[in-house]
Structure formats: C-alpha cells, structure tokens
C-alpha cells in the first residue's frame, strides 16, 4: 500500500506540473517591434509601460537586446543615450558624469553577461521614484479564489552615472495585492547576478493586471533593475500535501473494506 501511495503521489505531481499553463504572454520579452535597445510604451507585445507625470511621460523602462546594455547602450524616447557598467564597456563609451563633470568609462569587470539567463532580451527599469513606472499585462483565464504562482528572474545593475552603491527592489502585484522582492544592495559599478523570485497570489477575479514596479535608492542616480522570464501558473500543492491527501484516501478506502468485510451476508 505504501509503495502504491508513493507511486500515485509521484504520478499526480508529474501530471500537475505538465498541465500547468503559463498565463503570461511574451514573458521573455522576445516579441517586439523594436530593432534596438530602447525605452518602450507598447512596442513589446502584450506589455505596456505606465504613463507618469514626469518629463519622460512614460516609465523609464527599456527593452534591452542581448549584448547591448554595456556596449552599444540604449536610448530613451527623448533620444538620451545611456549604458550600464559591464565587461563590454570601454573608454570609447565615455560619457560626461553629471555629478562631477568629468568624462568616465562604463567598463567594469562585474560579471554582467550581456544577456538574460535564457540568453535573450530583458527589461531594464529605472527605480528612481521620479522616473519609474510599472510595466504590466492583463492576465485572463483566472479562477477567482484560486492560488497562482508568479515566477521571474531579476537582478540589480549600475547605471553609468552612478558614483556609489544603490538599492533595488521590485513591487509585484496581481490585482490589488502587492508583494515585494528582497532589497538588493549593489556596489558602485556592480552587478548583483541574476536571481529567481516566486510569489503566490490568490486571484480576485477572472481577469487581473500583473505588474512590476521598480523601486530603488538614491533618487537622481538611477538604481537599475533587470527583469526576464515572467510566468504565472496555477499553484501546485507541495509533495506533503499530495501525500496527506493520498493517505487520507487510503484510510477511507481501508475503512470501507473493513466495513464491507464485517457486513453479514444474507443466506
């Protein structure tokens, strides 16, 4: 019986994992009409960039093509040309540091690989409260009251004008429920490395907005966050939950068999 229950639990877990459907569209940000790394509004399929009251008019969120963030850089809608620090930076990418006025290079051997963990596009978001805005997508096909898991990859990076350390954090929301990642502390010219995050949300309706809002310090010195590989699936019970359920079924089945065996037979 024990071996049967363990086998049944394993089979149910595999079936549940295989049937988990990712309700996020374009979670890797690969579908886009942009041919270069640039601030976007609706050019990244299925995602939108929130309007803000700042002079940028939209959140300072950028679609980054592989191997460009620290080499050829990225552009704002106003035409500003920016970089982050990384191994592909060089003295050729020198820009005027607004804090000191001197020309500086964006080179740093900080471990930044130039791509997302899957090797493709990713989002770079400014966490400055004067520039940030949420990127979002409306998720359909939810079941109200059901638990869903949001998974994603994220990291902290350093904008070329940043002379010191910054902090980075994402506010992640589904509907009106907001959860926060850990707070990263990224040293000057540093890179945190890609990290994985996972949050459970209970759906409040059949259609809700999933959003990511970059937060960071200090303002004026862009605390930069990276985002990729976003998914939302129905939560899968823990192995212990499956085992408890199966043991419960086993107890009920055993009790029914004993009851049946003790029932007197009519002659």
PDB file of N, CA, C and O in Angstrom, residues 101-174:
ATOM      1  N   UNK A 101      31.202  66.198 -13.741  1.00  0.00           N
ATOM      2  CA  UNK A 101      31.525  66.871 -14.981  1.00  0.00           C
ATOM      3  C   UNK A 101      32.625  66.201 -15.791  1.00  0.00           C
ATOM      4  O   UNK A 101      32.836  66.519 -16.954  1.00  0.00           O
ATOM      5  N   UNK A 102      33.350  65.214 -15.202  1.00  0.00           N
ATOM      6  CA  UNK A 102      34.446  64.590 -15.909  1.00  0.00           C
ATOM      7  C   UNK A 102      33.926  63.482 -16.827  1.00  0.00           C
ATOM      8  O   UNK A 102      32.839  62.962 -16.643  1.00  0.00           O
ATOM      9  N   UNK A 103      34.738  63.123 -17.819  1.00  0.00           N
ATOM     10  CA  UNK A 103      34.392  62.019 -18.700  1.00  0.00           C
ATOM     11  C   UNK A 103      34.776  60.706 -18.017  1.00  0.00           C
ATOM     12  O   UNK A 103      35.870  60.579 -17.455  1.00  0.00           O
ATOM     13  N   UNK A 104      33.883  59.735 -18.046  1.00  0.00           N
ATOM     14  CA  UNK A 104      34.138  58.455 -17.390  1.00  0.00           C
ATOM     15  C   UNK A 104      33.821  57.310 -18.333  1.00  0.00           C
ATOM     16  O   UNK A 104      32.984  57.428 -19.236  1.00  0.00           O
ATOM     17  N   UNK A 105      34.472  56.177 -18.125  1.00  0.00           N
ATOM     18  CA  UNK A 105      34.211  54.975 -18.913  1.00  0.00           C
ATOM     19  C   UNK A 105      33.192  54.115 -18.184  1.00  0.00           C
ATOM     20  O   UNK A 105      33.114  54.136 -16.961  1.00  0.00           O
ATOM     21  N   UNK A 106      32.419  53.326 -18.932  1.00  0.00           N
ATOM     22  CA  UNK A 106      31.437  52.449 -18.291  1.00  0.00           C
ATOM     23  C   UNK A 106      31.961  51.018 -18.172  1.00  0.00           C
ATOM     24  O   UNK A 106      31.188  50.084 -17.979  1.00  0.00           O
ATOM     25  N   UNK A 107      33.281  50.839 -18.250  1.00  0.00           N
ATOM     26  CA  UNK A 107      33.855  49.499 -18.095  1.00  0.00           C
ATOM     27  C   UNK A 107      33.858  49.081 -16.631  1.00  0.00           C
ATOM     28  O   UNK A 107      34.210  49.860 -15.737  1.00  0.00           O
ATOM     29  N   UNK A 108      33.466  47.825 -16.389  1.00  0.00           N
ATOM     30  CA  UNK A 108      33.570  47.236 -15.055  1.00  0.00           C
ATOM     31  C   UNK A 108      33.530  45.720 -15.185  1.00  0.00           C
ATOM     32  O   UNK A 108      32.627  45.167 -15.823  1.00  0.00           O
ATOM     33  N   UNK A 109      34.500  45.052 -14.604  1.00  0.00           N
ATOM     34  CA  UNK A 109      34.533  43.592 -14.635  1.00  0.00           C
ATOM     35  C   UNK A 109      33.651  43.060 -13.509  1.00  0.00           C
ATOM     36  O   UNK A 109      34.112  42.472 -12.535  1.00  0.00           O
ATOM     37  N   UNK A 110      32.345  43.289 -13.646  1.00  0.00           N
ATOM     38  CA  UNK A 110      31.396  42.991 -12.564  1.00  0.00           C
ATOM     39  C   UNK A 110      30.600  41.706 -12.764  1.00  0.00           C
ATOM     40  O   UNK A 110      29.702  41.408 -11.975  1.00  0.00           O
ATOM     41  N   UNK A 111      30.889  40.945 -13.821  1.00  0.00           N
ATOM     42  CA  UNK A 111      30.205  39.672 -14.029  1.00  0.00           C
ATOM     43  C   UNK A 111      28.951  39.749 -14.869  1.00  0.00           C
ATOM     44  O   UNK A 111      28.312  38.724 -15.133  1.00  0.00           O
ATOM     45  N   UNK A 112      28.565  40.952 -15.320  1.00  0.00           N
ATOM     46  CA  UNK A 112      27.388  41.076 -16.184  1.00  0.00           C
ATOM     47  C   UNK A 112      27.656  40.341 -17.493  1.00  0.00           C
ATOM     48  O   UNK A 112      28.704  40.525 -18.126  1.00  0.00           O
ATOM     49  N   UNK A 113      26.705  39.506 -17.919  1.00  0.00           N
ATOM     50  CA  UNK A 113      26.913  38.642 -19.088  1.00  0.00           C
ATOM     51  C   UNK A 113      26.365  39.225 -20.385  1.00  0.00           C
ATOM     52  O   UNK A 113      26.613  38.671 -21.453  1.00  0.00           O
ATOM     53  N   UNK A 114      25.608  40.301 -20.310  1.00  0.00           N
ATOM     54  CA  UNK A 114      25.090  40.917 -21.523  1.00  0.00           C
ATOM     55  C   UNK A 114      23.738  40.404 -21.962  1.00  0.00           C
ATOM     56  O   UNK A 114      23.097  41.009 -22.825  1.00  0.00           O
ATOM     57  N   UNK A 115      23.288  39.276 -21.398  1.00  0.00           N
ATOM     58  CA  UNK A 115      22.003  38.699 -21.785  1.00  0.00           C
ATOM     59  C   UNK A 115      21.204  38.307 -20.548  1.00  0.00           C
ATOM     60  O   UNK A 115      21.688  38.354 -19.423  1.00  0.00           O
ATOM     61  N   UNK A 116      19.981  37.874 -20.797  1.00  0.00           N
ATOM     62  CA  UNK A 116      19.159  37.312 -19.725  1.00  0.00           C
ATOM     63  C   UNK A 116      19.650  35.900 -19.420  1.00  0.00           C
ATOM     64  O   UNK A 116      20.490  35.365 -20.154  1.00  0.00           O
ATOM     65  N   UNK A 117      19.131  35.258 -18.364  1.00  0.00           N
ATOM     66  CA  UNK A 117      19.546  33.880 -18.068  1.00  0.00           C
ATOM     67  C   UNK A 117      19.274  32.920 -19.218  1.00  0.00           C
ATOM     68  O   UNK A 117      19.973  31.925 -19.377  1.00  0.00           O
ATOM     69  N   UNK A 118      18.269  33.225 -20.038  1.00  0.00           N
ATOM     70  CA  UNK A 118      17.950  32.366 -21.175  1.00  0.00           C
ATOM     71  C   UNK A 118      18.649  32.813 -22.451  1.00  0.00           C
ATOM     72  O   UNK A 118      18.448  32.245 -23.515  1.00  0.00           O
ATOM     73  N   UNK A 119      19.468  33.859 -22.359  1.00  0.00           N
ATOM     74  CA  UNK A 119      20.266  34.293 -23.491  1.00  0.00           C
ATOM     75  C   UNK A 119      19.606  35.293 -24.418  1.00  0.00           C
ATOM     76  O   UNK A 119      20.136  35.600 -25.482  1.00  0.00           O
ATOM     77  N   UNK A 120      18.448  35.829 -24.046  1.00  0.00           N
ATOM     78  CA  UNK A 120      17.721  36.723 -24.937  1.00  0.00           C
ATOM     79  C   UNK A 120      17.513  38.117 -24.390  1.00  0.00           C
ATOM     80  O   UNK A 120      18.313  38.642 -23.621  1.00  0.00           O
ATOM     81  N   UNK A 121      16.387  38.719 -24.828  1.00  0.00           N
ATOM     82  CA  UNK A 121      16.039  40.077 -24.392  1.00  0.00           C
ATOM     83  C   UNK A 121      15.709  40.104 -22.902  1.00  0.00           C
ATOM     84  O   UNK A 121      15.386  39.074 -22.296  1.00  0.00           O
ATOM     85  N   UNK A 122      15.730  41.311 -22.338  1.00  0.00           N
ATOM     86  CA  UNK A 122      15.257  41.516 -20.971  1.00  0.00           C
ATOM     87  C   UNK A 122      14.839  42.966 -20.816  1.00  0.00           C
ATOM     88  O   UNK A 122      15.046  43.789 -21.708  1.00  0.00           O
ATOM     89  N   UNK A 123      14.223  43.275 -19.682  1.00  0.00           N
ATOM     90  CA  UNK A 123      13.789  44.635 -19.379  1.00  0.00           C
ATOM     91  C   UNK A 123      14.777  45.277 -18.408  1.00  0.00           C
ATOM     92  O   UNK A 123      15.224  44.633 -17.455  1.00  0.00           O
ATOM     93  N   UNK A 124      15.132  46.537 -18.662  1.00  0.00           N
ATOM     94  CA  UNK A 124      15.900  47.333 -17.714  1.00  0.00           C
ATOM     95  C   UNK A 124      14.987  48.447 -17.223  1.00  0.00           C
ATOM     96  O   UNK A 124      14.411  49.183 -18.033  1.00  0.00           O
ATOM     97  N   UNK A 125      14.816  48.550 -15.905  1.00  0.00           N
ATOM     98  CA  UNK A 125      13.883  49.515 -15.324  1.00  0.00           C
ATOM     99  C   UNK A 125      14.596  50.431 -14.341  1.00  0.00           C
ATOM    100  O   UNK A 125      15.413  49.978 -13.530  1.00  0.00           O
ATOM    101  N   UNK A 126      14.284  51.717 -14.418  1.00  0.00           N
ATOM    102  CA  UNK A 126      14.830  52.725 -13.514  1.00  0.00           C
ATOM    103  C   UNK A 126      13.979  52.766 -12.251  1.00  0.00           C
ATOM    104  O   UNK A 126      12.765  52.967 -12.316  1.00  0.00           O
ATOM    105  N   UNK A 127      14.621  52.586 -11.079  1.00  0.00           N
ATOM    106  CA  UNK A 127      13.888  52.585  -9.819  1.00  0.00           C
ATOM    107  C   UNK A 127      13.748  53.945  -9.168  1.00  0.00           C
ATOM    108  O   UNK A 127      13.163  54.057  -8.085  1.00  0.00           O
ATOM    109  N   UNK A 128      14.268  55.002  -9.791  1.00  0.00           N
ATOM    110  CA  UNK A 128      14.131  56.371  -9.285  1.00  0.00           C
ATOM    111  C   UNK A 128      12.649  56.737  -9.253  1.00  0.00           C
ATOM    112  O   UNK A 128      11.945  56.611 -10.259  1.00  0.00           O
ATOM    113  N   UNK A 129      12.141  57.200  -8.109  1.00  0.00           N
ATOM    114  CA  UNK A 129      10.707  57.483  -7.985  1.00  0.00           C
ATOM    115  C   UNK A 129      10.253  58.638  -8.870  1.00  0.00           C
ATOM    116  O   UNK A 129       9.055  58.819  -9.092  1.00  0.00           O
ATOM    117  N   UNK A 130      11.193  59.431  -9.395  1.00  0.00           N
ATOM    118  CA  UNK A 130      10.827  60.492 -10.314  1.00  0.00           C
ATOM    119  C   UNK A 130      10.723  60.019 -11.745  1.00  0.00           C
ATOM    120  O   UNK A 130      10.252  60.755 -12.613  1.00  0.00           O
ATOM    121  N   UNK A 131      11.144  58.780 -12.005  1.00  0.00           N
ATOM    122  CA  UNK A 131      11.177  58.266 -13.370  1.00  0.00           C
ATOM    123  C   UNK A 131      10.484  56.918 -13.536  1.00  0.00           C
ATOM    124  O   UNK A 131      10.160  56.520 -14.656  1.00  0.00           O
ATOM    125  N   UNK A 132      10.289  56.203 -12.428  1.00  0.00           N
ATOM    126  CA  UNK A 132       9.788  54.832 -12.604  1.00  0.00           C
ATOM    127  C   UNK A 132       8.302  54.806 -12.965  1.00  0.00           C
ATOM    128  O   UNK A 132       7.556  55.752 -12.715  1.00  0.00           O
ATOM    129  N   UNK A 133       7.906  53.704 -13.565  1.00  0.00           N
ATOM    130  CA  UNK A 133       6.512  53.447 -13.904  1.00  0.00           C
ATOM    131  C   UNK A 133       6.360  51.950 -14.077  1.00  0.00           C
ATOM    132  O   UNK A 133       7.311  51.257 -14.483  1.00  0.00           O
ATOM    133  N   UNK A 134       5.201  51.407 -13.771  1.00  0.00           N
ATOM    134  CA  UNK A 134       5.006  49.956 -13.805  1.00  0.00           C
ATOM    135  C   UNK A 134       4.887  49.447 -15.234  1.00  0.00           C
ATOM    136  O   UNK A 134       4.275  50.084 -16.084  1.00  0.00           O
ATOM    137  N   UNK A 135       5.488  48.295 -15.489  1.00  0.00           N
ATOM    138  CA  UNK A 135       5.191  47.577 -16.715  1.00  0.00           C
ATOM    139  C   UNK A 135       4.156  46.515 -16.347  1.00  0.00           C
ATOM    140  O   UNK A 135       4.226  45.916 -15.269  1.00  0.00           O
ATOM    141  N   UNK A 136       3.192  46.302 -17.220  1.00  0.00           N
ATOM    142  CA  UNK A 136       2.079  45.441 -16.821  1.00  0.00           C
ATOM    143  C   UNK A 136       1.489  44.678 -17.999  1.00  0.00           C
ATOM    144  O   UNK A 136       1.715  45.012 -19.166  1.00  0.00           O
ATOM    145  N   UNK A 137       0.715  43.668 -17.633  1.00  0.00           N
ATOM    146  CA  UNK A 137      -0.015  42.844 -18.604  1.00  0.00           C
ATOM    147  C   UNK A 137      -1.297  42.357 -17.943  1.00  0.00           C
ATOM    148  O   UNK A 137      -1.287  41.964 -16.767  1.00  0.00           O
ATOM    149  N   UNK A 138      -2.402  42.394 -18.666  1.00  0.00           N
ATOM    150  CA  UNK A 138      -3.665  41.875 -18.149  1.00  0.00           C
ATOM    151  C   UNK A 138      -3.711  40.371 -18.347  1.00  0.00           C
ATOM    152  O   UNK A 138      -3.542  39.879 -19.462  1.00  0.00           O
ATOM    153  N   UNK A 139      -3.902  39.645 -17.259  1.00  0.00           N
ATOM    154  CA  UNK A 139      -3.946  38.186 -17.288  1.00  0.00           C
ATOM    155  C   UNK A 139      -5.404  37.733 -17.315  1.00  0.00           C
ATOM    156  O   UNK A 139      -6.190  38.088 -16.430  1.00  0.00           O
ATOM    157  N   UNK A 140      -5.755  36.956 -18.311  1.00  0.00           N
ATOM    158  CA  UNK A 140      -7.111  36.424 -18.439  1.00  0.00           C
ATOM    159  C   UNK A 140      -7.131  34.924 -18.122  1.00  0.00           C
ATOM    160  O   UNK A 140      -6.086  34.276 -18.059  1.00  0.00           O
ATOM    161  N   UNK A 141      -8.307  34.389 -17.922  1.00  0.00           N
ATOM    162  CA  UNK A 141      -8.454  32.959 -17.676  1.00  0.00           C
ATOM    163  C   UNK A 141      -8.205  32.530 -16.250  1.00  0.00           C
ATOM    164  O   UNK A 141      -7.999  31.337 -15.976  1.00  0.00           O
ATOM    165  N   UNK A 142      -8.215  33.485 -15.311  1.00  0.00           N
ATOM    166  CA  UNK A 142      -8.035  33.147 -13.899  1.00  0.00           C
ATOM    167  C   UNK A 142      -9.331  32.613 -13.296  1.00  0.00           C
ATOM    168  O   UNK A 142     -10.425  32.856 -13.816  1.00  0.00           O
ATOM    169  N   UNK A 143      -9.208  31.929 -12.194  1.00  0.00           N
ATOM    170  CA  UNK A 143     -10.365  31.456 -11.429  1.00  0.00           C
ATOM    171  C   UNK A 143     -10.354  32.187 -10.091  1.00  0.00           C
ATOM    172  O   UNK A 143      -9.387  32.074  -9.322  1.00  0.00           O
ATOM    173  N   UNK A 144     -11.379  32.960  -9.831  1.00  0.00           N
ATOM    174  CA  UNK A 144     -11.434  33.737  -8.593  1.00  0.00           C
ATOM    175  C   UNK A 144     -11.308  32.825  -7.377  1.00  0.00           C
ATOM    176  O   UNK A 144     -11.972  31.783  -7.296  1.00  0.00           O
ATOM    177  N   UNK A 145     -10.446  33.204  -6.451  1.00  0.00           N
ATOM    178  CA  UNK A 145     -10.233  32.418  -5.240  1.00  0.00           C
ATOM    179  C   UNK A 145      -9.165  31.356  -5.366  1.00  0.00           C
ATOM    180  O   UNK A 145      -8.783  30.745  -4.368  1.00  0.00           O
ATOM    181  N   UNK A 146      -8.655  31.144  -6.568  1.00  0.00           N
ATOM    182  CA  UNK A 146      -7.619  30.135  -6.781  1.00  0.00           C
ATOM    183  C   UNK A 146      -6.241  30.763  -6.615  1.00  0.00           C
ATOM    184  O   UNK A 146      -6.041  31.934  -6.906  1.00  0.00           O
ATOM    185  N   UNK A 147      -5.266  29.969  -6.148  1.00  0.00           N
ATOM    186  CA  UNK A 147      -3.909  30.456  -5.926  1.00  0.00           C
ATOM    187  C   UNK A 147      -3.056  30.256  -7.177  1.00  0.00           C
ATOM    188  O   UNK A 147      -3.074  29.180  -7.784  1.00  0.00           O
ATOM    189  N   UNK A 148      -2.308  31.307  -7.524  1.00  0.00           N
ATOM    190  CA  UNK A 148      -1.414  31.269  -8.687  1.00  0.00           C
ATOM    191  C   UNK A 148      -0.009  31.685  -8.266  1.00  0.00           C
ATOM    192  O   UNK A 148       0.160  32.500  -7.352  1.00  0.00           O
ATOM    193  N   UNK A 149       0.976  31.125  -8.945  1.00  0.00           N
ATOM    194  CA  UNK A 149       2.373  31.423  -8.637  1.00  0.00           C
ATOM    195  C   UNK A 149       3.004  32.237  -9.757  1.00  0.00           C
ATOM    196  O   UNK A 149       2.928  31.862 -10.927  1.00  0.00           O
ATOM    197  N   UNK A 150       3.617  33.362  -9.383  1.00  0.00           N
ATOM    198  CA  UNK A 150       4.353  34.198 -10.324  1.00  0.00           C
ATOM    199  C   UNK A 150       5.841  33.937 -10.119  1.00  0.00           C
ATOM    200  O   UNK A 150       6.352  34.066  -9.005  1.00  0.00           O
ATOM    201  N   UNK A 151       6.516  33.539 -11.180  1.00  0.00           N
ATOM    202  CA  UNK A 151       7.963  33.318 -11.150  1.00  0.00           C
ATOM    203  C   UNK A 151       8.647  34.269 -12.118  1.00  0.00           C
ATOM    204  O   UNK A 151       8.093  34.584 -13.178  1.00  0.00           O
ATOM    205  N   UNK A 152       9.850  34.712 -11.799  1.00  0.00           N
ATOM    206  CA  UNK A 152      10.600  35.570 -12.707  1.00  0.00           C
ATOM    207  C   UNK A 152      12.061  35.620 -12.300  1.00  0.00           C
ATOM    208  O   UNK A 152      12.429  35.273 -11.171  1.00  0.00           O
ATOM    209  N   UNK A 153      12.910  36.057 -13.252  1.00  0.00           N
ATOM    210  CA  UNK A 153      14.320  36.308 -12.989  1.00  0.00           C
ATOM    211  C   UNK A 153      14.531  37.809 -12.883  1.00  0.00           C
ATOM    212  O   UNK A 153      13.922  38.584 -13.635  1.00  0.00           O
ATOM    213  N   UNK A 154      15.407  38.227 -11.981  1.00  0.00           N
ATOM    214  CA  UNK A 154      15.656  39.656 -11.836  1.00  0.00           C
ATOM    215  C   UNK A 154      17.066  39.898 -11.305  1.00  0.00           C
ATOM    216  O   UNK A 154      17.733  38.962 -10.838  1.00  0.00           O
ATOM    217  N   UNK A 155      17.508  41.151 -11.428  1.00  0.00           N
ATOM    218  CA  UNK A 155      18.861  41.489 -10.995  1.00  0.00           C
ATOM    219  C   UNK A 155      18.965  42.989 -10.747  1.00  0.00           C
ATOM    220  O   UNK A 155      18.112  43.772 -11.174  1.00  0.00           O
ATOM    221  N   UNK A 156      20.041  43.382 -10.057  1.00  0.00           N
ATOM    222  CA  UNK A 156      20.368  44.786  -9.857  1.00  0.00           C
ATOM    223  C   UNK A 156      21.608  45.132 -10.671  1.00  0.00           C
ATOM    224  O   UNK A 156      22.557  44.350 -10.727  1.00  0.00           O
ATOM    225  N   UNK A 157      21.573  46.281 -11.341  1.00  0.00           N
ATOM    226  CA  UNK A 157      22.708  46.707 -12.159  1.00  0.00           C
ATOM    227  C   UNK A 157      23.030  48.167 -11.857  1.00  0.00           C
ATOM    228  O   UNK A 157      22.268  48.856 -11.173  1.00  0.00           O
ATOM    229  N   UNK A 158      24.164  48.651 -12.400  1.00  0.00           N
ATOM    230  CA  UNK A 158      24.614  50.019 -12.127  1.00  0.00           C
ATOM    231  C   UNK A 158      24.603  50.858 -13.398  1.00  0.00           C
ATOM    232  O   UNK A 158      25.257  50.528 -14.381  1.00  0.00           O
ATOM    233  N   UNK A 159      23.847  51.952 -13.368  1.00  0.00           N
ATOM    234  CA  UNK A 159      23.823  52.934 -14.453  1.00  0.00           C
ATOM    235  C   UNK A 159      25.171  53.639 -14.512  1.00  0.00           C
ATOM    236  O   UNK A 159      25.835  53.823 -13.495  1.00  0.00           O
ATOM    237  N   UNK A 160      25.592  54.053 -15.707  1.00  0.00           N
ATOM    238  CA  UNK A 160      26.942  54.595 -15.868  1.00  0.00           C
ATOM    239  C   UNK A 160      27.190  55.872 -15.074  1.00  0.00           C
ATOM    240  O   UNK A 160      28.341  56.206 -14.773  1.00  0.00           O
ATOM    241  N   UNK A 161      26.138  56.598 -14.720  1.00  0.00           N
ATOM    242  CA  UNK A 161      26.337  57.842 -13.982  1.00  0.00           C
ATOM    243  C   UNK A 161      26.375  57.641 -12.475  1.00  0.00           C
ATOM    244  O   UNK A 161      26.555  58.595 -11.735  1.00  0.00           O
ATOM    245  N   UNK A 162      26.208  56.411 -12.015  1.00  0.00           N
ATOM    246  CA  UNK A 162      26.127  56.159 -10.583  1.00  0.00           C
ATOM    247  C   UNK A 162      27.516  56.108  -9.944  1.00  0.00           C
ATOM    248  O   UNK A 162      28.311  55.217 -10.264  1.00  0.00           O
ATOM    249  N   UNK A 163      27.850  57.025  -9.035  1.00  0.00           N
ATOM    250  CA  UNK A 163      29.179  57.030  -8.421  1.00  0.00           C
ATOM    251  C   UNK A 163      29.292  56.128  -7.196  1.00  0.00           C
ATOM    252  O   UNK A 163      30.382  55.896  -6.699  1.00  0.00           O
ATOM    253  N   UNK A 164      28.188  55.633  -6.683  1.00  0.00           N
ATOM    254  CA  UNK A 164      28.224  54.827  -5.468  1.00  0.00           C
ATOM    255  C   UNK A 164      27.207  53.705  -5.504  1.00  0.00           C
ATOM    256  O   UNK A 164      26.605  53.429  -6.535  1.00  0.00           O
ATOM    257  N   UNK A 165      27.026  53.045  -4.363  1.00  0.00           N
ATOM    258  CA  UNK A 165      26.112  51.910  -4.312  1.00  0.00           C
ATOM    259  C   UNK A 165      24.658  52.351  -4.413  1.00  0.00           C
ATOM    260  O   UNK A 165      24.302  53.491  -4.086  1.00  0.00           O
ATOM    261  N   UNK A 166      23.817  51.434  -4.881  1.00  0.00           N
ATOM    262  CA  UNK A 166      22.375  51.673  -4.999  1.00  0.00           C
ATOM    263  C   UNK A 166      21.629  50.492  -4.391  1.00  0.00           C
ATOM    264  O   UNK A 166      22.200  49.431  -4.149  1.00  0.00           O
ATOM    265  N   UNK A 167      20.341  50.679  -4.125  1.00  0.00           N
ATOM    266  CA  UNK A 167      19.486  49.571  -3.702  1.00  0.00           C
ATOM    267  C   UNK A 167      18.408  49.358  -4.758  1.00  0.00           C
ATOM    268  O   UNK A 167      18.011  50.300  -5.455  1.00  0.00           O
ATOM    269  N   UNK A 168      17.961  48.121  -4.879  1.00  0.00           N
ATOM    270  CA  UNK A 168      16.943  47.767  -5.867  1.00  0.00           C
ATOM    271  C   UNK A 168      15.923  46.804  -5.271  1.00  0.00           C
ATOM    272  O   UNK A 168      16.281  45.931  -4.470  1.00  0.00           O
ATOM    273  N   UNK A 169      14.672  46.969  -5.712  1.00  0.00           N
ATOM    274  CA  UNK A 169      13.586  46.127  -5.224  1.00  0.00           C
ATOM    275  C   UNK A 169      12.428  46.240  -6.193  1.00  0.00           C
ATOM    276  O   UNK A 169      12.170  47.305  -6.745  1.00  0.00           O
ATOM    277  N   UNK A 170      11.719  45.133  -6.442  1.00  0.00           N
ATOM    278  CA  UNK A 170      10.525  45.160  -7.280  1.00  0.00           C
ATOM    279  C   UNK A 170       9.274  45.063  -6.417  1.00  0.00           C
ATOM    280  O   UNK A 170       9.215  44.262  -5.477  1.00  0.00           O
ATOM    281  N   UNK A 171       8.269  45.901  -6.726  1.00  0.00           N
ATOM    282  CA  UNK A 171       6.908  45.708  -6.230  1.00  0.00           C
ATOM    283  C   UNK A 171       6.180  44.894  -7.286  1.00  0.00           C
ATOM    284  O   UNK A 171       6.067  45.328  -8.439  1.00  0.00           O
ATOM    285  N   UNK A 172       5.699  43.719  -6.907  1.00  0.00           N
ATOM    286  CA  UNK A 172       4.995  42.835  -7.839  1.00  0.00           C
ATOM    287  C   UNK A 172       3.540  42.752  -7.409  1.00  0.00           C
ATOM    288  O   UNK A 172       3.253  42.490  -6.234  1.00  0.00           O
ATOM    289  N   UNK A 173       2.627  42.997  -8.324  1.00  0.00           N
ATOM    290  CA  UNK A 173       1.213  42.993  -7.938  1.00  0.00           C
ATOM    291  C   UNK A 173       0.367  42.196  -8.922  1.00  0.00           C
ATOM    292  O   UNK A 173       0.661  42.141 -10.121  1.00  0.00           O
ATOM    293  N   UNK A 174      -0.649  41.570  -8.386  1.00  0.00           N
ATOM    294  CA  UNK A 174      -1.703  40.940  -9.177  1.00  0.00           C
ATOM    295  C   UNK A 174      -3.006  41.486  -8.634  1.00  0.00           C
ATOM    296  O   UNK A 174      -3.367  41.232  -7.487  1.00  0.00           O
TER     297      UNK A 174
END
